[in-house]
Amino acid sequence: MKVYKFGGASVKNADGVRNLRTIIDEEQDLFIIVSAMGKTTNALERVFTALQRADKAAAQAEIDQIRQNHATIIEDLWHGPKHLERVEALFADLEQFAAEGVYHPEEAEAWYDRIVAYGELISTTIISEYLNKAGLRNCWIDMRQALRTEQRHKDAEVDIEASTPLLKEAVAHADTSIFVGQGFIGGAPDGTTTTLGREGSDYSAAVVAHILDAESMAVWKDVDGVLNADPKIFPDAVQIVELNYLDTIELAYSGAQIIHPRTIKPLQNKNIPLYVRPFGDKRKPGTVIRGMSAKVDVPILILKKEQVLLTIRSRDFSFVLEEKFATIFSLLEKFRIKANLVHNSAVNLSLCVDKNWHIDEAISALRKAGFDVMKAEDMELLTIRGYTDELWKKYARTPQVFIKQSTQSTVRIVRKRS
Ligand code: ASP
Ligand code: MG
């Protein structure tokens, strides 16, 4: 079995879907994981925020737009208007939920998951039907049933042990060896829909590869492979041919948008190679990520945006005590706040964290626990691995630097957004 993952950009229009079909043309024993088409997840997030403010009309307007975008793709794929019953049923469900649901703030995350999951449900339904029509018989898998996650919404982790029999059972009796499943979504023990964090489809694909003992996994993207920097920010970016799992995890955590940070572990556990390949040209080799690759020999530049800097001080000046650290980190975990950089002095602990819905609640909880907390917003975190004097001068000597951390090979800077 191989696992192929197609991201939203790869299936943003009918040409993308046709191209997907060309890529899988001669494959057998293939599990395809697909994200929501184009920017559908962002649009569904707007449906959610409209419902959060009880603006039903705005939510319906967003849904109309999403429906229109998908209708355009369907019409192009079927060469004319086409009524796909299962797609219609999904839209009807979504509309009904949006119209009739009564929102409670405690259920924010569960609502979010319920709504944004439609992106993947709709995209996989269209693609599965299209592949059938194009002669590639396939089996649509409902990943809400096949992947069991922890009981946590918006950023759930898959319970691989619990999912193994479910997914194996789902593929066991199919009369085809080609499967189409949704990235990004799963089901909680209580039966509600969960999501795995934005860009989580890579992680879904890795879990599927792990459970089904795939020989390899490939992520088809709109880039030639993994680059050493985002070319939109650093113009001299070059492609990396091979990467090891460890470097990849480090890069993903520093904010490189190669792959979802949780993707590597399930693959590494079973030594499954991961290919990052250009969707536009299947002859190009892309990048391979696996265990035995050497360390990369080019510098790597990663800019992580949407950061907040928290500076925390204990009111009794007893900062050196580890137990204070334990209190702080367990509060952060409670509010699902990830620290991307930690910097401490005798009296202060500075944390560069992802912007998150619950930052202000976490700050109040920290204050209650006896800490003074300062918050600086609109920050970004720049990491340069393998830096040279030249790179240092060019990118790291920027104004508005709040924190600079450096080791022999890596420099990390927290600065105001430029
Ligand atoms: N559709 C989801 C998102 O846009 C998941 C993914 O693309 O991997 O975040
Ligand atoms: Mg996406």
Coordinates of N, CA and C in Angstrom, one line a residue, residues 186-277:
G186 N -11.4 13.4 12.3 CA -11.5 12.1 12.9 C -12.7 12.1 13.8
G187 N -12.8 11.1 14.7 CA -14.0 11.1 15.6 C -13.5 10.9 17.0
A188 N -14.1 11.6 17.9 CA -13.8 11.5 19.3 C -14.5 10.3 19.9
P189 N -14.0 9.8 21.1 CA -14.7 8.7 21.7 C -16.2 8.9 21.9
D190 N -16.6 10.2 22.2 CA -18.1 10.4 22.4 C -18.8 10.5 21.0
G191 N -18.2 10.3 19.9 CA -18.9 10.2 18.6 C -18.9 11.5 17.9
T192 N -18.4 12.6 18.5 CA -18.4 13.9 17.8 C -17.2 14.0 16.9
T193 N -17.3 14.9 15.9 CA -16.3 15.1 14.9 C -15.1 15.9 15.5
T194 N -13.9 15.5 15.2 CA -12.8 16.3 15.7 C -11.9 16.7 14.5
T195 N -11.1 17.7 14.7 CA -10.1 18.0 13.7 C -8.7 18.0 14.3
L196 N -7.7 17.9 13.5 CA -6.3 17.6 14.0 C -5.4 18.8 14.0
G197 N -6.0 20.0 13.8 CA -5.2 21.2 13.7 C -5.0 21.6 12.3
R198 N -4.9 22.9 12.0 CA -4.8 23.4 10.6 C -3.7 22.7 10.0
E199 N -3.8 22.4 8.7 CA -2.9 21.7 7.9 C -2.7 20.3 8.3
G200 N -3.6 19.7 9.1 CA -3.5 18.4 9.7 C -3.6 17.2 8.7
S201 N -3.9 17.5 7.5 CA -4.1 16.3 6.5 C -2.8 15.5 6.4
D202 N -1.7 16.2 6.5 CA -0.4 15.4 6.4 C -0.3 14.4 7.5
Y203 N -0.7 14.8 8.6 CA -0.7 13.9 9.8 C -1.7 12.8 9.6
S204 N -2.9 13.1 9.1 CA -3.8 12.0 8.8 C -3.2 10.9 7.9
A205 N -2.5 11.4 6.8 CA -1.9 10.5 5.9 C -0.9 9.7 6.5
A206 N -0.1 10.3 7.4 CA 1.0 9.5 8.1 C 0.4 8.5 9.0
V207 N -0.7 8.8 9.7 CA -1.3 7.8 10.6 C -1.9 6.6 9.7
V208 N -2.5 6.9 8.6 CA -3.0 5.9 7.7 C -1.8 5.0 7.2
A209 N -0.7 5.6 6.8 CA 0.5 4.9 6.4 C 1.0 4.0 7.5
H210 N 1.0 4.5 8.7 CA 1.5 3.7 9.8 C 0.6 2.5 10.0
I211 N -0.7 2.7 10.1 CA -1.7 1.6 10.4 C -1.7 0.6 9.3
L212 N -1.6 1.0 8.1 CA -1.7 0.1 7.0 C -0.3 -0.4 6.5
D213 N 0.7 -0.1 7.3 CA 2.1 -0.5 7.0 C 2.4 -0.2 5.5
A214 N 2.2 1.1 5.2 CA 2.5 1.5 3.8 C 4.0 1.4 3.5
E215 N 4.3 1.2 2.2 CA 5.7 1.1 1.8 C 6.2 2.6 1.7
S216 N 5.4 3.5 1.4 CA 5.8 4.9 1.4 C 4.6 5.8 1.4
M217 N 4.9 7.1 1.7 CA 3.8 8.1 1.7 C 4.3 9.3 0.8
A218 N 3.5 9.9 0.1 CA 3.9 11.0 -0.7 C 2.9 12.2 -0.5
V219 N 3.4 13.4 -0.3 CA 2.6 14.6 -0.2 C 2.8 15.3 -1.5
W220 N 1.7 15.5 -2.3 CA 1.8 16.2 -3.5 C 1.5 17.7 -3.3
K221 N 2.5 18.6 -3.6 CA 2.4 20.0 -3.3 C 2.6 20.9 -4.5
D222 N 2.3 22.2 -4.3 CA 2.5 23.1 -5.4 C 3.9 23.7 -5.3
V223 N 4.9 22.9 -4.8 CA 6.3 23.3 -4.8 C 7.1 22.2 -5.3
D224 N 8.4 22.4 -5.7 CA 9.2 21.3 -6.3 C 9.6 20.3 -5.2
G225 N 9.5 20.6 -4.0 CA 10.0 19.8 -2.9 C 10.2 20.6 -1.7
V226 N 11.0 20.2 -0.7 CA 11.2 21.0 0.5 C 12.3 22.0 0.1
L227 N 12.0 23.2 0.4 CA 13.0 24.3 0.2 C 13.7 24.6 1.6
N228 N 14.8 25.3 1.5 CA 15.5 25.7 2.8 C 14.9 26.9 3.4
A229 N 14.0 27.6 2.6 CA 13.4 28.8 3.2 C 12.1 29.0 2.3
D230 N 11.2 29.9 2.8 CA 10.1 30.3 2.1 C 10.5 31.3 1.0
P231 N 10.4 31.0 -0.2 CA 10.9 31.9 -1.3 C 10.2 33.2 -1.3
K232 N 9.0 33.3 -0.7 CA 8.3 34.6 -0.7 C 9.0 35.5 0.3
I233 N 9.7 35.0 1.3 CA 10.3 35.8 2.3 C 11.8 35.9 2.0
F234 N 12.4 34.7 1.7 CA 13.9 34.7 1.4 C 14.1 34.3 0.0
P235 N 14.4 35.3 -0.8 CA 14.5 35.0 -2.3 C 15.5 34.0 -2.7
D236 N 16.5 33.7 -2.0 CA 17.5 32.8 -2.5 C 17.3 31.3 -2.1
A237 N 16.0 31.0 -1.8 CA 15.7 29.6 -1.4 C 16.2 28.5 -2.4
V238 N 16.6 27.4 -1.9 CA 17.0 26.3 -2.8 C 16.3 25.0 -2.3
Q239 N 16.3 24.0 -3.2 CA 15.6 22.8 -2.8 C 16.5 21.8 -2.1
I240 N 16.0 21.1 -1.1 CA 16.7 20.1 -0.4 C 16.3 18.8 -0.9
V241 N 17.3 17.9 -1.3 CA 17.0 16.7 -2.0 C 16.6 15.6 -0.9
E242 N 17.3 15.6 0.2 CA 17.0 14.6 1.2 C 17.1 15.2 2.6
L243 N 16.2 14.7 3.5 CA 16.2 15.2 4.8 C 16.0 14.0 5.8
N244 N 16.5 14.1 7.0 CA 16.2 13.0 7.9 C 15.0 13.4 8.8
Y245 N 14.4 12.4 9.4 CA 13.2 12.7 10.2 C 13.5 13.7 11.3
L246 N 14.6 13.6 11.9 CA 14.9 14.6 13.1 C 14.9 16.0 12.6
D247 N 15.7 16.3 11.5 CA 15.7 17.6 11.0 C 14.4 18.1 10.6
T248 N 13.6 17.2 10.0 CA 12.3 17.6 9.5 C 11.4 18.0 10.7
I249 N 11.4 17.2 11.8 CA 10.6 17.6 12.9 C 11.0 18.9 13.4
E250 N 12.3 19.1 13.5 CA 12.8 20.4 14.0 C 12.4 21.6 13.2
L251 N 12.4 21.4 11.9 CA 12.0 22.4 10.9 C 10.5 22.7 11.0
A252 N 9.8 21.6 11.1 CA 8.3 21.8 11.2 C 7.9 22.5 12.5
Y253 N 8.6 22.2 13.6 CA 8.3 22.9 14.8 C 8.7 24.4 14.8
S254 N 9.8 24.6 14.1 CA 10.2 26.0 14.0 C 9.3 26.9 13.1
G255 N 8.4 26.2 12.4 CA 7.4 26.9 11.6 C 7.6 26.8 10.1
A256 N 8.5 25.9 9.7 CA 8.6 25.7 8.2 C 7.4 25.0 7.8
Q257 N 6.8 25.5 6.7 CA 5.5 25.0 6.3 C 5.7 23.8 5.4
I258 N 6.6 22.9 5.7 CA 6.8 21.8 4.9 C 5.7 20.8 5.1
I259 N 5.5 20.5 6.4 CA 4.7 19.4 6.7 C 4.2 19.6 8.2
H260 N 3.0 19.1 8.5 CA 2.5 19.3 9.8 C 3.4 18.6 10.8
P261 N 3.7 19.3 11.9 CA 4.8 18.8 12.8 C 4.5 17.4 13.4
R262 N 3.2 17.0 13.4 CA 3.0 15.6 14.0 C 3.1 14.5 12.9
T263 N 3.5 14.9 11.7 CA 3.5 13.9 10.6 C 4.6 12.8 10.8
I264 N 5.7 13.3 11.3 CA 6.9 12.4 11.2 C 6.8 11.2 12.2
K265 N 6.3 11.4 13.4 CA 6.4 10.3 14.3 C 5.8 9.0 13.9
P266 N 4.5 9.0 13.4 CA 4.0 7.8 12.9 C 4.8 7.1 11.8
L267 N 5.4 7.9 11.0 CA 6.2 7.3 9.9 C 7.6 6.8 10.4
Q268 N 8.2 7.5 11.3 CA 9.4 7.1 11.9 C 9.3 5.8 12.6
N269 N 8.2 5.7 13.3 CA 8.0 4.4 14.1 C 8.0 3.2 13.2
K270 N 7.7 3.4 11.9 CA 7.7 2.2 11.1 C 8.6 2.4 9.9
N271 N 9.5 3.4 10.0 CA 10.5 3.6 9.0 C 9.9 3.7 7.6
I272 N 8.9 4.5 7.5 CA 8.2 4.7 6.2 C 8.8 6.0 5.5
P273 N 9.3 5.9 4.3 CA 9.8 7.2 3.7 C 8.7 8.1 3.3
L274 N 9.0 9.4 3.4 CA 8.0 10.4 3.0 C 8.5 11.2 1.8
Y275 N 7.8 11.2 0.7 CA 8.2 12.0 -0.4 C 7.4 13.3 -0.5
V276 N 8.0 14.4 -0.7 CA 7.3 15.6 -1.0 C 7.5 15.9 -2.4
R277 N 6.4 15.9 -3.2 CA 6.6 15.9 -4.7 C 5.7 17.0 -5.3

